[in-house]
Amino acid sequence: MDAVTGKDAMGQGRAANLASGLFVTFEGGEGSGKSTQIKRLAQDLVQDGLNVIVTREPGGTPAGELVREVLLGGAAESLGADMEAMLFAAARRDHVVSVIRPALQAGGIVLCDRFLDSTRVYQGLANALPQQDLKALETLAIDGLMPDITILLDIDPHLGLKRAAARRGQGDGPDRFEKETLQTHIDRRNAYLALAVAEPDRFVLMPANRPEDVIAEEIALVVRTHMAAQILRQEADGG
Ligand code: TYD
């Protein structure tokens, strides 16, 4: 196997046998490079003939995209952080039921820009609802579906915010969740790190202050290793 890309672990032909799909989520603060890395991974996997679905939250369905506009545009802000949490959850459930689960059942690889951990971090820190209510909302939203892998692109907010501002260019202001204070962004980073420490089997921590190519290779290696492991398990089970 190529030590850097892991490519031989997932040869053509075997790829088509991924029975239960693979659900990969990407998390991280502003300017952590999630969208770039998702695009690169998707291109890499598609080149190998794999069935890849790229999606995002909030969004990913027609209703979810409407909810996205309401949330990121700030129209829901005056309704309160609790209502925002409920809107994120409603969009997530629609996304899981109508897009993510069907794609996984068809053996696809779903790459999702943000998922439940974003709510745990952003709404959790905003004290949107008491913890047990956020948990109940999460249970409803994910409908029993947890990511197989969560790539956490970890970045110092000083750098991440600079990158996000440069990406936006002139004229466009920060969105509802970007405009918080630097301290809030630091708290979010720490909350993400705490989640990664609590679930080391699911999370992969990627320092995001490194060259894009290096990060892309590491992500591809992690994903291919998971795929190879899943196929070996299937074969051992006689599937
Ligand atoms: P987006 O433009 O997708 O930001 P990014 O490029 O940083 O991913 O906007 C999504 C915003 O919504 C982001 O600031 C995080 C926030 N968010 C939550 O607060 N809770 C959630 O559950 C999700 C999915 C996103």
Coordinates of C-alpha atoms and ligand atoms in Angstrom, one line a residue:
M1 CA 0.0 0.0 0.0
D2 CA 1.2 3.5 -0.7
A3 CA 2.1 4.8 2.7
V4 CA 1.0 8.3 1.9
T5 CA -2.3 7.9 0.0
G6 CA -3.3 4.4 1.1
K7 CA -4.6 3.9 -2.4
D8 CA -3.9 0.2 -2.8
A9 CA -6.1 -0.5 0.2
M10 CA -9.1 0.4 -2.0
G11 CA -8.5 -1.0 -5.4
Q12 CA -11.1 -0.7 -8.2
G13 CA -13.7 -3.4 -8.0
R14 CA -13.5 -3.8 -4.3
A15 CA -14.8 -0.2 -4.1
A16 CA -18.1 -1.2 -5.5
N17 CA -18.6 -3.6 -2.6
L18 CA -19.0 -1.0 0.1
A19 CA -22.3 -2.4 1.4
S20 CA -23.3 0.0 4.2
G21 CA -21.8 3.2 2.8
L22 CA -19.5 5.5 4.8
F23 CA -20.7 8.7 6.6
V24 CA -17.9 11.2 7.0
T25 CA -18.5 14.6 8.6
F26 CA -16.3 17.6 8.7
E27 CA -16.2 20.0 11.6
G28 CA -14.2 23.0 12.6
G29 CA -14.3 26.7 13.2
E30 CA -14.4 29.5 10.6
G31 CA -11.6 29.5 8.1
S32 CA -10.5 25.9 8.9
G33 CA -10.6 24.9 5.2
K34 CA -13.4 22.4 5.4
S35 CA -15.0 23.1 2.1
T36 CA -11.6 22.9 0.2
Q37 CA -10.8 19.6 1.8
I38 CA -14.2 18.1 1.2
K39 CA -13.9 19.1 -2.5
R40 CA -10.5 17.5 -2.8
L41 CA -11.5 14.3 -1.1
A42 CA -14.6 14.0 -3.2
Q43 CA -12.6 14.4 -6.4
D44 CA -10.1 11.9 -5.3
L45 CA -12.8 9.3 -4.4
V46 CA -14.8 9.9 -7.6
Q47 CA -11.7 9.3 -9.7
D48 CA -11.6 5.8 -8.2
G49 CA -15.2 5.2 -9.4
L50 CA -16.7 5.6 -6.0
N51 CA -20.2 6.9 -5.4
V52 CA -19.7 10.1 -3.5
I53 CA -22.4 12.5 -2.2
V54 CA -21.2 15.9 -0.9
T55 CA -23.7 17.8 1.2
R56 CA -23.8 20.4 4.0
E57 CA -25.6 21.6 7.1
P58 CA -27.6 23.6 7.6
G59 CA -29.0 22.7 4.2
G60 CA -28.7 19.6 1.9
T61 CA -32.4 19.5 1.1
P62 CA -34.8 22.1 -0.4
A63 CA -36.4 22.7 3.0
G64 CA -33.0 22.6 4.7
E65 CA -31.6 25.3 2.4
L66 CA -34.6 27.5 3.2
V67 CA -33.9 27.0 6.9
R68 CA -30.2 27.8 6.2
E69 CA -31.2 31.2 4.7
V70 CA -33.3 32.0 7.8
L71 CA -30.5 31.0 10.2
L72 CA -27.4 32.4 8.6
G73 CA -29.1 35.5 7.4
G74 CA -29.9 36.2 11.0
A75 CA -33.7 36.3 10.6
A76 CA -34.1 33.7 13.4
E77 CA -31.7 35.4 15.8
S78 CA -34.4 37.5 17.4
L79 CA -36.5 34.4 18.1
G80 CA -33.8 33.3 20.5
A81 CA -31.0 30.7 20.6
D82 CA -33.5 28.0 21.6
M83 CA -35.5 28.5 18.4
E84 CA -32.3 28.5 16.3
A85 CA -31.4 25.1 17.9
M86 CA -34.8 23.7 16.9
L87 CA -34.4 25.0 13.4
F88 CA -31.0 23.4 13.0
A89 CA -32.5 20.1 14.4
A90 CA -35.5 20.2 12.0
A91 CA -33.2 20.8 9.0
R92 CA -31.0 17.9 10.2
R93 CA -33.8 15.4 10.5
D94 CA -35.0 16.2 7.0
H95 CA -31.4 15.8 5.7
V96 CA -30.9 12.5 7.5
V97 CA -34.2 11.0 6.4
S98 CA -34.4 12.2 2.8
V99 CA -30.7 12.4 1.7
I100 CA -28.0 10.9 4.0
R101 CA -29.6 7.6 5.0
P102 CA -30.8 6.7 1.5
A103 CA -27.4 7.5 0.1
L104 CA -25.7 5.3 2.7
Q105 CA -28.2 2.5 2.1
A106 CA -27.2 2.6 -1.6
G107 CA -23.5 2.1 -0.6
G108 CA -22.5 5.7 -1.1
I109 CA -19.9 7.7 0.6
V110 CA -21.5 10.8 2.2
L111 CA -19.2 13.8 2.9
C112 CA -21.1 16.3 5.0
D113 CA -19.9 19.8 5.9
R114 CA -21.0 20.1 9.5
F115 CA -23.4 17.8 11.4
L116 CA -24.4 17.1 15.0
D117 CA -21.1 18.3 16.5
S118 CA -21.7 21.8 15.2
T119 CA -24.9 22.0 17.3
R120 CA -23.2 20.5 20.3
V121 CA -20.5 23.2 20.0
Y122 CA -22.3 26.3 18.7
Q123 CA -25.7 25.9 20.4
G124 CA -24.2 24.2 23.4
L125 CA -22.0 27.1 24.1
A126 CA -24.8 29.6 23.5
N127 CA -26.8 27.8 26.2
A128 CA -29.6 27.6 23.6
L129 CA -31.4 25.0 25.7
P130 CA -30.7 23.0 28.9
Q131 CA -28.2 20.2 28.1
Q132 CA -30.9 17.4 28.4
D133 CA -33.2 19.2 26.0
L134 CA -30.3 19.7 23.5
K135 CA -29.7 16.0 23.8
A136 CA -33.3 15.1 23.2
L137 CA -33.4 17.4 20.1
E138 CA -30.2 15.7 18.9
T139 CA -31.8 12.3 19.2
L140 CA -34.8 13.4 17.2
A141 CA -32.6 15.1 14.6
I142 CA -30.1 12.3 13.8
D143 CA -32.7 9.5 13.9
G144 CA -30.1 7.0 15.1
L145 CA -27.5 7.9 12.5
M146 CA -24.0 8.7 13.8
P147 CA -21.1 9.6 11.5
D148 CA -18.5 6.8 10.9
I149 CA -15.7 9.4 10.9
T150 CA -15.6 13.0 12.0
I151 CA -12.7 15.0 10.6
L152 CA -12.0 17.9 12.9
L153 CA -10.0 20.6 11.2
D154 CA -8.5 22.4 14.1
I155 CA -7.3 26.0 13.7
D156 CA -6.3 28.8 15.9
P157 CA -9.2 31.3 15.6
H158 CA -6.7 34.2 15.1
L159 CA -5.7 32.6 11.9
G160 CA -9.1 31.1 11.0
L161 CA -10.9 34.4 11.2
K162 CA -8.2 36.0 9.0
R163 CA -8.7 33.3 6.4
A164 CA -12.5 33.6 6.5
A165 CA -12.3 37.3 6.1
A166 CA -9.9 37.0 3.1
R167 CA -12.2 34.4 1.5
R168 CA -15.3 36.6 1.9
G169 CA -13.5 39.4 0.1
Q170 CA -14.7 43.0 0.3
G171 CA -18.3 44.0 0.7
D172 CA -19.6 40.7 2.3
G173 CA -19.9 40.9 6.1
P174 CA -19.6 37.9 8.4
D175 CA -22.8 35.8 8.8
R176 CA -24.8 35.4 12.0
F177 CA -22.4 32.9 13.6
E178 CA -19.2 34.3 12.3
K179 CA -19.7 37.7 13.8
E180 CA -19.2 36.6 17.4
T181 CA -16.3 37.8 19.6
L182 CA -12.8 36.3 19.3
Q183 CA -13.4 34.7 22.8
T184 CA -16.4 32.9 21.5
H185 CA -14.4 31.4 18.6
I186 CA -11.7 30.3 21.1
D187 CA -14.4 28.7 23.3
R188 CA -15.8 26.9 20.2
R189 CA -12.3 25.5 19.3
N190 CA -11.9 24.2 22.9
A191 CA -15.4 22.7 22.8
Y192 CA -14.6 20.9 19.6
L193 CA -11.3 19.6 21.1
A194 CA -13.2 18.3 24.1
L195 CA -15.6 16.4 21.9
A196 CA -12.7 14.8 20.0
V197 CA -11.1 13.7 23.3
A198 CA -14.4 12.3 24.5
E199 CA -14.9 10.2 21.3
P200 CA -11.5 9.3 20.0
D201 CA -12.8 6.4 17.9
R202 CA -15.0 8.7 15.8
F203 CA -12.9 11.9 15.7
V204 CA -9.8 12.5 13.7
L205 CA -8.0 15.6 14.7
M206 CA -6.3 17.4 11.8
P207 CA -4.2 20.5 12.6
A208 CA -5.3 22.8 9.8
N209 CA -2.5 25.3 9.9
R210 CA -0.5 23.1 7.5
P211 CA -0.2 23.0 3.7
E212 CA -3.5 22.0 2.0
D213 CA -1.8 19.1 0.1
V214 CA -0.5 17.5 3.3
I215 CA -3.9 17.7 5.0
A216 CA -5.7 16.3 1.9
E217 CA -3.3 13.3 1.8
E218 CA -3.9 12.6 5.4
I219 CA -7.7 12.8 5.1
A220 CA -7.6 10.5 2.1
L221 CA -5.5 8.0 4.0
V222 CA -7.9 8.0 7.0
V223 CA -11.0 7.5 4.8
R224 CA -9.4 4.8 2.7
T225 CA -8.3 2.9 5.8
H226 CA -11.8 3.0 7.1
M227 CA -13.2 1.8 3.8
A228 CA -10.7 -1.1 3.7
A229 CA -11.6 -2.1 7.2
Q230 CA -15.3 -2.1 6.4
I231 CA -14.7 -4.2 3.3
L232 CA -12.6 -6.7 5.2
R233 CA -15.2 -6.9 7.9
Q234 CA -17.9 -7.5 5.3
E235 CA -15.8 -10.2 3.7
A236 CA -15.2 -11.9 7.0
D237 CA -18.9 -11.9 7.6
G238 CA -19.4 -13.6 4.3
G239 CA -21.0 -10.4 2.8
Ligands
TYD1 P1 -21.3 28.1 6.8 O1 -21.3 29.2 5.8 O2 -21.6 26.8 6.2 O3 -20.0 28.2 7.6 P2 -18.7 27.4 7.5 O4 -18.0 27.7 6.2 O5 -17.9 28.0 8.7 O6 -19.0 26.0 7.7 O7 -22.3 28.5 7.9 C1 -22.7 27.6 8.9 C2 -22.8 28.3 10.2 O8 -23.8 27.8 11.0 C3 -21.5 28.2 11.0 O9 -21.1 29.5 11.5 C4 -21.8 27.3 12.1 C5 -23.3 27.5 12.2 N1 -24.0 26.2 12.7 C6 -24.5 26.1 14.0 O10 -24.5 27.1 14.7 N2 -25.1 25.0 14.4 C7 -25.3 23.9 13.5 O11 -25.8 22.8 13.9 C8 -24.7 24.0 12.2 C9 -24.8 22.8 11.3 C10 -24.1 25.2 11.8

